[in-house]
mmCIF file of C-alpha atoms in Angstrom:
data_model
loop_
_atom_site.group_PDB
_atom_site.id
_atom_site.type_symbol
_atom_site.label_atom_id
_atom_site.label_comp_id
_atom_site.label_asym_id
_atom_site.label_seq_id
_atom_site.Cartn_x
_atom_site.Cartn_y
_atom_site.Cartn_z
ATOM 1 C CA UNK A 1 133.817 240.528 80.489
ATOM 2 C CA UNK A 2 135.203 243.636 78.823
ATOM 3 C CA UNK A 3 138.650 243.875 77.334
ATOM 4 C CA UNK A 4 140.823 246.778 78.480
ATOM 5 C CA UNK A 5 141.538 249.252 75.708
ATOM 6 C CA UNK A 6 145.035 250.680 75.869
ATOM 7 C CA UNK A 7 146.276 253.972 74.506
ATOM 8 C CA UNK A 8 148.537 253.689 71.490
ATOM 9 C CA UNK A 9 151.817 254.830 73.001
ATOM 10 C CA UNK A 10 155.287 255.308 71.562
ATOM 11 C CA UNK A 11 158.239 255.439 73.972
ATOM 12 C CA UNK A 12 161.610 256.666 72.710
ATOM 13 C CA UNK A 13 165.229 256.695 73.800
ATOM 14 C CA UNK A 14 166.369 259.482 71.471
ATOM 15 C CA UNK A 15 169.731 259.456 69.733
ATOM 16 C CA UNK A 16 171.618 258.352 66.651
ATOM 17 C CA UNK A 17 170.697 254.842 67.821
ATOM 18 C CA UNK A 18 167.073 255.426 68.828
ATOM 19 C CA UNK A 19 165.428 252.770 70.969
ATOM 20 C CA UNK A 20 161.665 252.528 70.636
ATOM 21 C CA UNK A 21 158.778 250.611 72.158
ATOM 22 C CA UNK A 22 155.153 250.847 71.100
ATOM 23 C CA UNK A 23 151.923 249.624 72.643
ATOM 24 C CA UNK A 24 148.835 249.108 70.506
ATOM 25 C CA UNK A 25 145.230 249.330 71.679
ATOM 26 C CA UNK A 26 145.242 245.669 72.802
ATOM 27 C CA UNK A 27 148.287 246.142 75.038
ATOM 28 C CA UNK A 28 150.613 244.295 72.624
ATOM 29 C CA UNK A 29 154.152 245.697 72.818
ATOM 30 C CA UNK A 30 156.680 245.813 69.991
ATOM 31 C CA UNK A 31 160.126 247.329 70.233
ATOM 32 C CA UNK A 32 163.400 247.802 68.451
ATOM 33 C CA UNK A 33 166.278 250.099 67.708
ATOM 34 C CA UNK A 34 166.859 252.171 64.590
ATOM 35 C CA UNK A 35 170.049 253.878 63.396
ATOM 36 C CA UNK A 36 169.996 257.439 62.130
ATOM 37 C CA UNK A 37 173.611 257.528 61.017
ATOM 38 C CA UNK A 38 174.746 259.810 58.262
ATOM 39 C CA UNK A 39 177.478 259.461 55.682
ATOM 40 C CA UNK A 40 180.138 262.003 54.915
ATOM 41 C CA UNK A 41 178.088 263.056 51.891
ATOM 42 C CA UNK A 42 174.957 263.881 53.928
ATOM 43 C CA UNK A 43 174.108 267.364 55.125
ATOM 44 C CA UNK A 44 173.877 268.085 58.845
ATOM 45 C CA UNK A 45 170.073 267.865 58.958
ATOM 46 C CA UNK A 46 169.639 264.574 57.100
ATOM 47 C CA UNK A 47 169.516 262.443 60.264
ATOM 48 C CA UNK A 48 166.608 264.542 61.552
ATOM 49 C CA UNK A 49 164.743 264.284 58.248
ATOM 50 C CA UNK A 50 165.221 260.494 58.396
ATOM 51 C CA UNK A 51 163.901 260.526 61.986
ATOM 52 C CA UNK A 52 160.865 262.594 60.978
ATOM 53 C CA UNK A 53 160.124 260.199 58.099
ATOM 54 C CA UNK A 54 160.440 257.243 60.477
ATOM 55 C CA UNK A 55 158.007 258.851 62.967
ATOM 56 C CA UNK A 56 155.489 259.251 60.163
ATOM 57 C CA UNK A 57 155.906 255.582 59.178
ATOM 58 C CA UNK A 58 155.333 254.484 62.792
ATOM 59 C CA UNK A 59 152.230 256.670 63.008
ATOM 60 C CA UNK A 60 150.896 255.084 59.811
ATOM 61 C CA UNK A 61 151.604 251.551 61.058
ATOM 62 C CA UNK A 62 149.758 252.208 64.336
ATOM 63 C CA UNK A 63 147.028 254.143 62.504
ATOM 64 C CA UNK A 64 147.188 256.728 65.268
ATOM 65 C CA UNK A 65 149.508 257.560 68.165
ATOM 66 C CA UNK A 66 147.731 258.760 71.305
ATOM 67 C CA UNK A 67 150.839 259.746 73.273
ATOM 68 C CA UNK A 68 154.614 259.871 72.920
ATOM 69 C CA UNK A 69 157.048 259.682 75.814
ATOM 70 C CA UNK A 70 160.787 260.144 75.573
ATOM 71 C CA UNK A 71 163.731 259.707 77.889
ATOM 72 C CA UNK A 72 164.613 263.177 79.159
ATOM 73 C CA UNK A 73 168.396 263.394 79.363
ATOM 74 C CA UNK A 74 169.940 266.202 81.410
ATOM 75 C CA UNK A 75 173.593 265.140 81.195
ATOM 76 C CA UNK A 76 175.447 263.958 78.093
ATOM 77 C CA UNK A 77 178.788 262.239 77.688
ATOM 78 C CA UNK A 78 179.971 264.831 75.178
ATOM 79 C CA UNK A 79 179.132 267.873 73.105
ATOM 80 C CA UNK A 80 178.268 265.856 69.981
ATOM 81 C CA UNK A 81 175.827 263.680 71.944
ATOM 82 C CA UNK A 82 174.197 266.777 73.440
ATOM 83 C CA UNK A 83 173.808 268.402 70.026
ATOM 84 C CA UNK A 84 172.362 265.220 68.472
ATOM 85 C CA UNK A 85 169.904 264.768 71.358
ATOM 86 C CA UNK A 86 168.778 268.385 71.048
ATOM 87 C CA UNK A 87 168.175 267.925 67.327
ATOM 88 C CA UNK A 88 166.169 264.745 67.852
ATOM 89 C CA UNK A 89 164.144 266.344 70.634
ATOM 90 C CA UNK A 90 163.416 269.456 68.531
ATOM 91 C CA UNK A 91 162.379 267.285 65.593
ATOM 92 C CA UNK A 92 160.175 265.097 67.800
ATOM 93 C CA UNK A 93 158.428 267.929 69.622
ATOM 94 C CA UNK A 94 157.750 269.939 66.445
ATOM 95 C CA UNK A 95 156.466 266.786 64.699
ATOM 96 C CA UNK A 96 154.185 266.071 67.678
ATOM 97 C CA UNK A 97 152.891 269.660 67.667
ATOM 98 C CA UNK A 98 152.181 269.418 63.926
ATOM 99 C CA UNK A 99 150.256 266.142 64.386
ATOM 100 C CA UNK A 100 148.633 267.286 67.664
ATOM 101 C CA UNK A 101 150.064 264.331 69.598
ATOM 102 C CA UNK A 102 150.719 264.884 73.314
ATOM 103 C CA UNK A 103 154.332 264.282 74.339
ATOM 104 C CA UNK A 104 156.277 264.252 77.574
ATOM 105 C CA UNK A 105 159.854 263.743 78.672
ATOM 106 C CA UNK A 106 160.493 261.456 81.644
ATOM 107 C CA UNK A 107 163.783 261.857 83.572
ATOM 108 C CA UNK A 108 166.311 259.047 83.184
ATOM 109 C CA UNK A 109 166.544 258.477 86.956
ATOM 110 C CA UNK A 110 162.774 258.014 87.218
ATOM 111 C CA UNK A 111 162.844 255.320 84.531
ATOM 112 C CA UNK A 112 165.844 253.557 86.084
ATOM 113 C CA UNK A 113 164.278 253.589 89.552
ATOM 114 C CA UNK A 114 161.011 252.173 88.209
ATOM 115 C CA UNK A 115 162.584 249.288 86.308
ATOM 116 C CA UNK A 116 165.476 248.370 88.656
ATOM 117 C CA UNK A 117 164.663 249.983 91.999
ATOM 118 C CA UNK A 118 167.800 252.165 91.718
ATOM 119 C CA UNK A 119 167.845 255.616 90.149
ATOM 120 C CA UNK A 120 171.500 255.254 89.211
ATOM 121 C CA UNK A 121 171.377 251.734 87.738
ATOM 122 C CA UNK A 122 173.843 250.908 84.965
ATOM 123 C CA UNK A 123 172.949 249.832 81.429
ATOM 124 C CA UNK A 124 173.304 246.109 82.145
ATOM 125 C CA UNK A 125 170.944 246.313 85.128
ATOM 126 C CA UNK A 126 168.287 247.891 82.914
ATOM 127 C CA UNK A 127 168.789 245.246 80.227
ATOM 128 C CA UNK A 128 168.504 242.495 82.857
ATOM 129 C CA UNK A 129 165.337 244.015 84.347
ATOM 130 C CA UNK A 130 163.712 244.269 80.923
ATOM 131 C CA UNK A 131 164.698 240.665 80.127
ATOM 132 C CA UNK A 132 163.058 239.609 83.402
ATOM 133 C CA UNK A 133 159.812 241.061 81.995
ATOM 134 C CA UNK A 134 160.097 238.697 79.014
ATOM 135 C CA UNK A 135 161.668 241.023 76.451
ATOM 136 C CA UNK A 136 164.909 240.455 74.563
ATOM 137 C CA UNK A 137 166.296 243.909 73.746
ATOM 138 C CA UNK A 138 168.944 244.208 71.051
ATOM 139 C CA UNK A 139 170.860 246.796 73.092
ATOM 140 C CA UNK A 140 170.572 249.310 75.935
ATOM 141 C CA UNK A 141 168.694 251.807 73.722
ATOM 142 C CA UNK A 142 165.847 249.373 73.111
ATOM 143 C CA UNK A 143 165.924 248.323 76.779
ATOM 144 C CA UNK A 144 165.576 251.970 77.864
ATOM 145 C CA UNK A 145 162.541 252.438 75.594
ATOM 146 C CA UNK A 146 160.905 249.253 76.915
ATOM 147 C CA UNK A 147 161.581 250.365 80.506
ATOM 148 C CA UNK A 148 160.003 253.758 79.764
ATOM 149 C CA UNK A 149 156.940 252.165 78.162
ATOM 150 C CA UNK A 150 156.610 249.803 81.131
ATOM 151 C CA UNK A 151 156.659 252.793 83.499
ATOM 152 C CA UNK A 152 153.891 254.520 81.543
ATOM 153 C CA UNK A 153 151.732 251.392 81.249
ATOM 154 C CA UNK A 154 152.211 250.563 84.939
ATOM 155 C CA UNK A 155 151.160 254.064 85.943
ATOM 156 C CA UNK A 156 148.107 253.903 83.678
ATOM 157 C CA UNK A 157 146.870 250.642 85.208
ATOM 158 C CA UNK A 158 147.475 251.970 88.730
ATOM 159 C CA UNK A 159 145.362 255.052 87.926
ATOM 160 C CA UNK A 160 142.362 252.924 86.923
#
């Protein structure tokens, strides 16, 4: 009997509170949420430098990252959120290009429909659906990342 080898995948819900979920080559999933807040003494780019450093630490802990997926947001609640998301996405995509790691954005509605059956599900519905899979997310950011990773892993096993 052969054991299935999984890709090492990182799924991200980008933002000042970034949710993440990672799958190692055995299929084991870890997840969490990390803050990239700045203080009034920090320059405008510090949060993105902290994010870049964190990505490098994750890559080192996994030894390699085969693929990165992120929640592709098309509508933001405000200008500040849109600017922050754009900065995180630019940092992520340039970091991926530098490390030659494939990356792809997945629309929010696609993730919501996969995990809850409804493309317009609210945050609590996503949290509940992820809990039903056996996870205990700290907040909606971590739940979104877990839902995204579950979508990717489900699609990979269906393709086999």
